[in-house]
Coordinates of C-alpha atoms and ligand atoms in Angstrom, one line a residue:
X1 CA 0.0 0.0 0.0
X2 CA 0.6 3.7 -0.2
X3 CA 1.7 5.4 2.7
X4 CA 2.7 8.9 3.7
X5 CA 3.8 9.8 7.4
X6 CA 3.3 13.1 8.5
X7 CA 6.0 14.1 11.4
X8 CA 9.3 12.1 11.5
X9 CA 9.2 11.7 15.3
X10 CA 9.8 8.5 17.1
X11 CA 6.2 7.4 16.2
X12 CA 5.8 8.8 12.5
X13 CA 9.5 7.8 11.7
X14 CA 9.4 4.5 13.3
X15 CA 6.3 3.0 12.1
X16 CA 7.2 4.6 8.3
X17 CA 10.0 2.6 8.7
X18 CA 8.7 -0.5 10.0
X19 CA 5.5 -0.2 7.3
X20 CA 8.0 -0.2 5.1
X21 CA 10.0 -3.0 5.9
X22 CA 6.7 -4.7 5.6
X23 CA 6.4 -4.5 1.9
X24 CA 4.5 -0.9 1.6
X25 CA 5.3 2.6 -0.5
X26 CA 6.2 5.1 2.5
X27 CA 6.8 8.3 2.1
X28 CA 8.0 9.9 5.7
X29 CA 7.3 14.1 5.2
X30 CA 9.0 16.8 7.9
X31 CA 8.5 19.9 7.0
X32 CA 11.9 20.5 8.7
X33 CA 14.5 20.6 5.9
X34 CA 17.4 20.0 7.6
X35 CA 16.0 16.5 9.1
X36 CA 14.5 15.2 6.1
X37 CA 18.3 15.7 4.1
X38 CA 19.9 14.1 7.0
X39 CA 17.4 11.1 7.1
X40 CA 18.3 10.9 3.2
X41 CA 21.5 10.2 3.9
X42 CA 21.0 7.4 6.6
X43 CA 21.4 10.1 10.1
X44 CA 18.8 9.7 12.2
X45 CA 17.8 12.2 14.6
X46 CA 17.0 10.2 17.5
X47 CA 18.8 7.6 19.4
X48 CA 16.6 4.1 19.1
X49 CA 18.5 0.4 19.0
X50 CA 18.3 -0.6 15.5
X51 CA 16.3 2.0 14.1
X52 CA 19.3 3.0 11.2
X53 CA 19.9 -0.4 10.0
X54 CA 15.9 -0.5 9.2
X55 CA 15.8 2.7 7.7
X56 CA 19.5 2.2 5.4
X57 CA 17.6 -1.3 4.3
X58 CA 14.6 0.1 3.2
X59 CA 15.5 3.4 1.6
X60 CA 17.8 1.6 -0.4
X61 CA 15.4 -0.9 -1.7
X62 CA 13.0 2.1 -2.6
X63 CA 10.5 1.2 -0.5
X64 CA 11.0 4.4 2.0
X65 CA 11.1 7.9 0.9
X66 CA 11.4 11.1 2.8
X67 CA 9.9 14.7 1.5
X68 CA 9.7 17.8 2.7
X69 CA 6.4 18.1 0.1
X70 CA 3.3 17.4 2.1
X71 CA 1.5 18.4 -1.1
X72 CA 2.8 15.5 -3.4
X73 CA 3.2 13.5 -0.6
X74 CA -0.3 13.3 0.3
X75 CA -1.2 12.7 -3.7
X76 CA 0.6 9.6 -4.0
X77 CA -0.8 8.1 -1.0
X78 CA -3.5 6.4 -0.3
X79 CA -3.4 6.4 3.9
X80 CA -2.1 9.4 5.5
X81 CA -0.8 9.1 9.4
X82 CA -0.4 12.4 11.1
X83 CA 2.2 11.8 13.7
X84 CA 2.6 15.5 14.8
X85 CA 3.6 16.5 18.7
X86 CA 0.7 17.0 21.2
X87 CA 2.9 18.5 23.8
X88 CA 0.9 20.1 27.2
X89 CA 0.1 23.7 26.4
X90 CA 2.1 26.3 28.7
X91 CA -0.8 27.6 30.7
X92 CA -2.6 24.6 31.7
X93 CA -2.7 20.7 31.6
X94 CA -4.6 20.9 28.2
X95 CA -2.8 19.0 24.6
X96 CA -1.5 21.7 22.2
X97 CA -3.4 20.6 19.1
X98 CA -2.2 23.3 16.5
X99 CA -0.1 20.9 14.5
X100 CA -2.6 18.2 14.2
X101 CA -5.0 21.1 13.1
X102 CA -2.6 22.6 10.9
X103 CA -1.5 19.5 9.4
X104 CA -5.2 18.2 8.3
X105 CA -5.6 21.7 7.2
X106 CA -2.6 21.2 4.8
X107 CA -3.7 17.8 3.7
X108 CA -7.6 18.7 3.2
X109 CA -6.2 21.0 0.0
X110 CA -4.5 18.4 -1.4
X111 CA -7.6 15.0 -1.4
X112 CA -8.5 14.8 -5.5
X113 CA -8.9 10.7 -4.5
X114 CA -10.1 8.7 -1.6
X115 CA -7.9 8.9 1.4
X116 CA -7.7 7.3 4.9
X117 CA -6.5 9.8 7.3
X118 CA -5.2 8.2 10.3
X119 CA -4.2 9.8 13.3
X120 CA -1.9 8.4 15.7
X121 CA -0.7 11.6 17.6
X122 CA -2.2 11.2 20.7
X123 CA -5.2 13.2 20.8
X124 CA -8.1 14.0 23.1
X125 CA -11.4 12.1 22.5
X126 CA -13.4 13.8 19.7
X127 CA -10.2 15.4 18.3
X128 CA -11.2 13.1 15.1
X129 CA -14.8 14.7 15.2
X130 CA -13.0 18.0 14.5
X131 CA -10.1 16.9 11.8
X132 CA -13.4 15.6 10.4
X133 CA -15.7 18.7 10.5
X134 CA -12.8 20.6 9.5
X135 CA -11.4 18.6 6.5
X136 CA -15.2 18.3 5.4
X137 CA -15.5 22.2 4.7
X138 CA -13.0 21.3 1.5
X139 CA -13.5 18.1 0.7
X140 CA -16.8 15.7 -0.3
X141 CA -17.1 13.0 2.7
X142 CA -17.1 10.2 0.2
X143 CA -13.4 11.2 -0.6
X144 CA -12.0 10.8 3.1
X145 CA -12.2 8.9 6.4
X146 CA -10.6 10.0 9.4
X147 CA -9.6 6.8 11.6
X148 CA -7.5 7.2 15.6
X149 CA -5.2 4.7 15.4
X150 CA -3.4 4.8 18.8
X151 CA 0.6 4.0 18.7
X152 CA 1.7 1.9 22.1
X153 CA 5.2 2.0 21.3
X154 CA 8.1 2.6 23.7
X155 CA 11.2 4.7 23.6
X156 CA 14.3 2.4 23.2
X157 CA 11.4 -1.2 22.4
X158 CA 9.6 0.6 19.8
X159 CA 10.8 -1.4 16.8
X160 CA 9.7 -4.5 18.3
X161 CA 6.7 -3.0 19.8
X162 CA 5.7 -2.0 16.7
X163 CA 6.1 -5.7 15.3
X164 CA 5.3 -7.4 18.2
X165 CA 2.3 -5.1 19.6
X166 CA -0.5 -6.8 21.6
X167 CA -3.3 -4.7 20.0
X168 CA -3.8 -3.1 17.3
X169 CA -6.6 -0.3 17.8
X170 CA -8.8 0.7 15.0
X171 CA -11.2 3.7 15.9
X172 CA -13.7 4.1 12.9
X173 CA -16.8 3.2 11.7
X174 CA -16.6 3.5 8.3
X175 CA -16.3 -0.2 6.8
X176 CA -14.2 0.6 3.8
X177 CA -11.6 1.7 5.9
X178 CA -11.8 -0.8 8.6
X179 CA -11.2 -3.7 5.4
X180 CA -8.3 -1.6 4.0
X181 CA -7.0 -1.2 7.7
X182 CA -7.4 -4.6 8.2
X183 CA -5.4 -6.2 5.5
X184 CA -2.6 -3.1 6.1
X185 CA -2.2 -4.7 9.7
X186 CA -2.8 -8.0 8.7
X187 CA 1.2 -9.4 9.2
X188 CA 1.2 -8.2 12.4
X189 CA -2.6 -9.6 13.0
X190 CA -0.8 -12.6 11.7
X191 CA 1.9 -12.7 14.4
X192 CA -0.7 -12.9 17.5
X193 CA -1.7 -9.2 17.8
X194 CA -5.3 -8.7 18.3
X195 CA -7.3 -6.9 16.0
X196 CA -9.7 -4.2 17.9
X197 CA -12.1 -2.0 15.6
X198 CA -14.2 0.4 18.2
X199 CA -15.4 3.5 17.8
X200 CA -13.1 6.6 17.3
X201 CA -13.7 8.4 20.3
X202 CA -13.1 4.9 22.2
X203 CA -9.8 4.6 20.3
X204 CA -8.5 7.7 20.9
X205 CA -9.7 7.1 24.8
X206 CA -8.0 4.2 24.9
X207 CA -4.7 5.6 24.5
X208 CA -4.8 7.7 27.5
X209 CA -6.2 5.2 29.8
X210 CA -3.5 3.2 28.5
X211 CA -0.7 5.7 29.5
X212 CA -2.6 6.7 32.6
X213 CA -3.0 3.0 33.9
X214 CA 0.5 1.8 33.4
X215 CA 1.6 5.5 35.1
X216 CA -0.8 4.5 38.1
X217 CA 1.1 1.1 38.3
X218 CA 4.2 2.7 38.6
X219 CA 3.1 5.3 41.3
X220 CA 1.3 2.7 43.2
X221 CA 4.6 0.6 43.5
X222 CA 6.2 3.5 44.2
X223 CA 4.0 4.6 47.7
X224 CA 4.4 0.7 48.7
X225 CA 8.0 1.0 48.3
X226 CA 8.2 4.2 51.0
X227 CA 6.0 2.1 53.0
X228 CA 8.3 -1.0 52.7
X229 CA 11.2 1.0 53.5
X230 CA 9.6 2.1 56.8
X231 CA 8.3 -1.4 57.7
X232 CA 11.7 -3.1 56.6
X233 CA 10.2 -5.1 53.5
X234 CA 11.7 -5.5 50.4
X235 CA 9.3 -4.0 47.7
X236 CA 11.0 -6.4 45.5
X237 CA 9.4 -9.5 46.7
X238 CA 6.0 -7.6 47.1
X239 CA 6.0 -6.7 43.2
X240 CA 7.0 -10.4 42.4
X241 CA 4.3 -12.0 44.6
X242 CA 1.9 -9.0 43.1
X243 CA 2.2 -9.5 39.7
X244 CA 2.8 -12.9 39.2
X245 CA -1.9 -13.0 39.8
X246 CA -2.3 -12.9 36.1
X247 CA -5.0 -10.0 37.0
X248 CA -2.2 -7.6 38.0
X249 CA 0.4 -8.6 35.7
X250 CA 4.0 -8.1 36.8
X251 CA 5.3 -5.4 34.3
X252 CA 5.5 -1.6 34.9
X253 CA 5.4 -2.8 38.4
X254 CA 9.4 -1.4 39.1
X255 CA 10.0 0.7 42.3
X256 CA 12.2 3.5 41.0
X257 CA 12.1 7.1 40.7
X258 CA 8.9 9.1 39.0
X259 CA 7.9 7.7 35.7
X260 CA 9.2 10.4 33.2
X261 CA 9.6 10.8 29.2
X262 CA 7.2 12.3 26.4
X263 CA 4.1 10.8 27.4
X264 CA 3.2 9.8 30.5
X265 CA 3.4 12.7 32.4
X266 CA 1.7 14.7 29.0
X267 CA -0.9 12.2 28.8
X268 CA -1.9 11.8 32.2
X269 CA -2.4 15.6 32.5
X270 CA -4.1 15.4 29.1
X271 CA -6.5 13.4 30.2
X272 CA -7.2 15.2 33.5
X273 CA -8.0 18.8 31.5
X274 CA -10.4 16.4 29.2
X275 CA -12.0 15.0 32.2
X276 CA -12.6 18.6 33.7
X277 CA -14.2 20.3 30.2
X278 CA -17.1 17.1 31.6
X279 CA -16.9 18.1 34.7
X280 CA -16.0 14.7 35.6
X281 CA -13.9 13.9 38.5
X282 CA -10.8 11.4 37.6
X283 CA -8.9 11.7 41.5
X284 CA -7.2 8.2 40.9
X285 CA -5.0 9.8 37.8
X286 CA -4.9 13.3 39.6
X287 CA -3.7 11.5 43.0
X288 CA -1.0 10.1 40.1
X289 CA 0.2 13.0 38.7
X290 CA 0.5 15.0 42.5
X291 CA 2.4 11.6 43.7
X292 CA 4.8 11.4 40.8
X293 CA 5.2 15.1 40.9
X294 CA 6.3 14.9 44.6
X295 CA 8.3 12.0 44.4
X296 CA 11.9 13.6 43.3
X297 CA 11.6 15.2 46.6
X298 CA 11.4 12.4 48.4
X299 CA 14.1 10.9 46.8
X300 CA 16.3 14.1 47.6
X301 CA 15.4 13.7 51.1
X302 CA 16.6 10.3 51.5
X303 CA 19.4 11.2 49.9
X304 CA 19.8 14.2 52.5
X305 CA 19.2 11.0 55.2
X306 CA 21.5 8.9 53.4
X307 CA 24.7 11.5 53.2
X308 CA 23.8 12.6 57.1
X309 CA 22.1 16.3 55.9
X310 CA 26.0 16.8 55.2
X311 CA 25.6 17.7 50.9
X312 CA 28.0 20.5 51.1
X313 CA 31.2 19.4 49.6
X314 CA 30.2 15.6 48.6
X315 CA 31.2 14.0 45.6
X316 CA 28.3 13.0 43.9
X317 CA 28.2 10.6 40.5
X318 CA 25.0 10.0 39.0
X319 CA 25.2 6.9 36.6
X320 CA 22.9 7.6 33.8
X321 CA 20.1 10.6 33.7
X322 CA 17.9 9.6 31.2
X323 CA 14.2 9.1 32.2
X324 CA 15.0 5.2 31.1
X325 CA 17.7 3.1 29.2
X326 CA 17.9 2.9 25.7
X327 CA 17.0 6.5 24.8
X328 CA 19.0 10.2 25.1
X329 CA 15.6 11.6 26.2
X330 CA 15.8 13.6 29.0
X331 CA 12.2 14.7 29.0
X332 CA 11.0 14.8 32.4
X333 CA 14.2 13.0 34.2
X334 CA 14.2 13.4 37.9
X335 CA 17.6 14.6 37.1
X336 CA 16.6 17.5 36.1
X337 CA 15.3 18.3 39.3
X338 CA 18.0 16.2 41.9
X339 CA 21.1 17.4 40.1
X340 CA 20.2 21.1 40.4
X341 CA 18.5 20.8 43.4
X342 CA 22.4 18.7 44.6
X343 CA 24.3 21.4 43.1
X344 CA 22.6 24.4 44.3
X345 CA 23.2 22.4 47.9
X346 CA 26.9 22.6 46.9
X347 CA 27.6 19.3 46.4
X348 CA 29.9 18.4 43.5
X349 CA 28.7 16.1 40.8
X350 CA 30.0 13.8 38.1
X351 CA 27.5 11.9 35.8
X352 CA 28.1 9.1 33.2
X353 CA 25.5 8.5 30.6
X354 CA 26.0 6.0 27.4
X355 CA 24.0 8.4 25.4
X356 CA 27.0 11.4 26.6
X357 CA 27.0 14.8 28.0
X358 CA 23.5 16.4 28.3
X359 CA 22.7 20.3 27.1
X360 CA 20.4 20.6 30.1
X361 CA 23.4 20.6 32.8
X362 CA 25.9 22.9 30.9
X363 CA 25.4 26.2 32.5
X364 CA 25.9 24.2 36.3
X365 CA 29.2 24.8 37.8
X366 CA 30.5 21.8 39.8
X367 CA 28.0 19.3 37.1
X368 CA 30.7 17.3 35.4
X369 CA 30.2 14.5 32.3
X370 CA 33.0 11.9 32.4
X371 CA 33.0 9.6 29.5
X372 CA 33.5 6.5 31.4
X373 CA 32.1 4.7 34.6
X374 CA 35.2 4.7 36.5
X375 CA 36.4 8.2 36.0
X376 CA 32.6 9.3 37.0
X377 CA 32.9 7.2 40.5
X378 CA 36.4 7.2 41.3
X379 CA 36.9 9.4 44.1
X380 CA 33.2 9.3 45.0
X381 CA 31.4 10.0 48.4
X382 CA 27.8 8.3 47.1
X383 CA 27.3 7.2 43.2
X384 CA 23.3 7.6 42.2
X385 CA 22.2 4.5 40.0
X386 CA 19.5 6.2 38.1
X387 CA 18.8 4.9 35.2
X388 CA 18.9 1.3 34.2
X389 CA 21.1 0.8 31.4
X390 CA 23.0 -2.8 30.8
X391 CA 26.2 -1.6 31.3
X392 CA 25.6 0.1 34.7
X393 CA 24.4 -3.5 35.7
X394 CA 27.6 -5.0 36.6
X395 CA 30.3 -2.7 38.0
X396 CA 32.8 -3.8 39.9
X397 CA 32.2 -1.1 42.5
X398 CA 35.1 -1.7 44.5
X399 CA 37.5 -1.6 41.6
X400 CA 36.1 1.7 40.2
X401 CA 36.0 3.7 43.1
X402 CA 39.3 4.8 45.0
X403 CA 38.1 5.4 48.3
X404 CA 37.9 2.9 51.2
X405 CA 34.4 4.5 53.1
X406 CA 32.1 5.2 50.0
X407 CA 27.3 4.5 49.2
X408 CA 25.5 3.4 46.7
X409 CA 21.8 4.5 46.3
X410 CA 20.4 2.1 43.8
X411 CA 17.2 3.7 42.6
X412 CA 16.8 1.0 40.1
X413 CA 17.4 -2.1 42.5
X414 CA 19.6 -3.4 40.3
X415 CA 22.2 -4.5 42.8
X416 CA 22.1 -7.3 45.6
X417 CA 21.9 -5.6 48.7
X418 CA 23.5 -8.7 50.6
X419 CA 26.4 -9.0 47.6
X420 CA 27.4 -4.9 48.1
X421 CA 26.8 -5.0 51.9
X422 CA 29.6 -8.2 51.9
X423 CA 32.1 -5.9 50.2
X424 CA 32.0 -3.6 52.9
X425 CA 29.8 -0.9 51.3
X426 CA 26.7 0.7 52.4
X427 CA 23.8 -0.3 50.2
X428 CA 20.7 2.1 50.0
X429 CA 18.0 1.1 47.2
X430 CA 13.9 1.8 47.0
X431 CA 12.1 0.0 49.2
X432 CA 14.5 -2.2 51.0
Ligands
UGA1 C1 5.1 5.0 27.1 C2 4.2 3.7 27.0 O1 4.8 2.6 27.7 C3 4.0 3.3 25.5 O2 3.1 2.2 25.4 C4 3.4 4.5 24.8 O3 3.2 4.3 23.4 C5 4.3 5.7 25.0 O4 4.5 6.0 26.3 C6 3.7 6.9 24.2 O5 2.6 7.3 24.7 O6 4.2 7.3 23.2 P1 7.7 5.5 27.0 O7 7.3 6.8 27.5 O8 8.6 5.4 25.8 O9 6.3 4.7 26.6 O10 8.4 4.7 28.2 P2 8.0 3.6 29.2 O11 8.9 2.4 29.0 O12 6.6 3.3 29.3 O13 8.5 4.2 30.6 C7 7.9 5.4 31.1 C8 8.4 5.7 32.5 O14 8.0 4.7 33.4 C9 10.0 5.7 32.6 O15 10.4 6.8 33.4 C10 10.3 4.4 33.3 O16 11.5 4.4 34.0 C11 9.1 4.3 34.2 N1 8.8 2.9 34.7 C12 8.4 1.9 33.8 C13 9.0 2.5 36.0 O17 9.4 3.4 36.8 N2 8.7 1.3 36.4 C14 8.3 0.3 35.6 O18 8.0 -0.8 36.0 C15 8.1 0.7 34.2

């Protein structure tokens, strides 16, 4: 099939690139110049395992394309996915919709033949109702059906998400499109994901109570863990004996710091400002949002606990600040709040992070990126594991640090509490 994707974000560019590598015509369209010539020539703008190898293989055999001509884009296709940014808007919790709006604007000059227009930026419900009101005032209905198609995809999984997805969500009621969307999803269908047509308001709904359930995991885990580190239980074995009842489910059931990135904390506010405009009360996913909110404070007081309320002075190494491994996003890190908050304090800080230094600590005195674990730890007073990348899994801490009297805070419980304690270091994780 022929397929144009509007946006070359992590969701427009990554499932143009895996459509592709399924046998369809993709065209990927940014109107930013600079990004589309760079994608041209293989460089892609965002860090995701495996992503360049897909898109070298398929622009090469012609089946992938990228355009800074929305106009001609949208001619030659037959489904067009807008994959534009919904970011929060400054003022209050609400989505920003102007590039979804201006994008179906663009594309409703250009429909001379039938065209499914499928959005999978992540919308509020009834956004679809107005993409279709508003296309309609230039085009015949006959010649267009707007269809939500939610994207579940992660930062740093989503190839394999996107191949491997449990559900594939289909909001529309139009039965052309649902037969044509059908057969477009049909090798993933093939592979065991489940097919779900609903209506488009229920699609676009189930996206954000998607986000907002897994964020409500996370934050309930989270609250046990402070009360398992007052009650002297390890959160570790709660989770496991949790989640293994198939109701629960054992995944996005980690203790760690707040949940963080592009969406969760975007959508979970999103849906909150939707639920107000009803006048409908949602105080589970606010309770969320105030608990997450709060919880790099909490962190920082145990870490005040943890170093004595003496910060003045101390070496600090933080081992990866990205929200989560596999990604340089550092969109809502609790590093952007503890190493500030740290410095400010005067302590003096080292981080290592595979993905390298990060523009959002450069104006910091005393914030320092070393390019390797061991010059990061090596004279330090307490190393932060924050994020959990593969490589921070097995340090030899004893080797890399130079110091006889020195803690680890483990906000990812990677490490074996019993294992450090035995090497004659002071082990602090999250609840345990
Ligand atoms: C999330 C969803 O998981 C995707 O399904 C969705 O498509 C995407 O948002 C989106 O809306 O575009 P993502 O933000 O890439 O994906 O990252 P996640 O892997 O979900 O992690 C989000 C946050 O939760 C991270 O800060 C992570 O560290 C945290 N987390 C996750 C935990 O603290 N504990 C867990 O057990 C799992």
């Amino acid at each position: 099939m022929k397929l144009c994707m509007i946006g070359t974000g992590y969701v427009g560019l990554v499932s143009g690139v895996c459509f592709a590598d399924l046998g369809n015509d993709v065209i990927c369209v940014d109107k930013n110049i600079s990004k589309i010539n760079q994608l041209k020539k293989s460089i892609i703008p965002i860090y995701e395992p495996g992503l360049e190898e897909l898109v070298k293989k398929n622009y090469k055999a012609g089946r992938l394309k990228f355009s800074t001509n929305l106009a001609e884009s949208v001619q030659k296709s037959d489904i067009i996915f807008i994959c534009v940014g919904t970011p929060t808007k400054k003022n209050n919790y609400e989505a920003d919709l102007s590039q979804v709006i201006s994008v179906a604007k663009e594309i409703s000059k250009n429909i001379k033949s039938f065209k499914i227009i499928m959005n999978k930026s992540t919308v509020p419900v009834m956004t679809g109702d107005k993409l279709e009101k508003l296309i309609s005032k230039k085009v015949k209905k006959k010649l267009f059906s707007v269809v939500s198609n939610p994207e579940f995809l992660r930062e740093g999984e989503a190839i394999r998400d996107f191949i491997y997805p449990d559900r594939v969500v289909i909001g529309t009621s139009n039965k052309k499109s649902n037969k044509i969307l059908k057969n477009l999803y049909l090798p993933l269908i093939s592979k065991g994901a489940k097919y779900i047509n609903a209506s488009r308001r229920a699609a676009e709904l189930i996206k954000y109570a998607s986000n907002a359930f897994l964020a409500t995991k996370i934050t309930f885990i989270n609250e046990l863990a402070n009360l398992c580190e007052k009650l002297n239980v390890n959160i570790e074995d709660v989770s496991i004996g949790m989640g293994t009842d198939k109701r629960i489910g054992g995944r996005f059931l980690r203790a760690g710091p707040p949940y963080g990135g592009s969406c969760f904390p975007k959508d979970t506010r999103a849906l909150v400002a939707t639920a107000k405009k009803t006048k409908t009360s949602l105080s589970v996913i606010n309770t969320v949002i105030n608990s997450n909110e709060n919880r790099s404070q909490l962190l920082l007081k145990r870490i005040n606990y943890i170093l004595k309320n003496k910060i003045k002075n101390k070496k600090i190494t933080f081992l990866g600040v990205t929200f989560k491994a596999n990604t340089d996003d550092m969109r809502e890190s609790a590093c952007l709040k503890m190493i500030p908050y740290l410095n400010k304090k005067g302590a003096k800080i080292k981080y290592y992070d595979p993905t390298g230094k990060k523009n959002e600590f450069e104006k910091l005195k005393n914030v320092e990126f070393k390019n390797t674990i061991k010059d990061a730890c090596v004279m330090s007073d307490l190393i932060i594991i924050h994020t959990e990348w593969n490589e921070l899994k097995l340090i030899d801490l004893r080797k890399v640090v130079k110091k006889k009297n020195f803690i680890v805070y483990d906000m990812r419980n990677i490490y074996s509490p019993d294992k450090i304690n035995k090497q004659n270091i002071k082990y602090f994780g999250i609840g345990r």
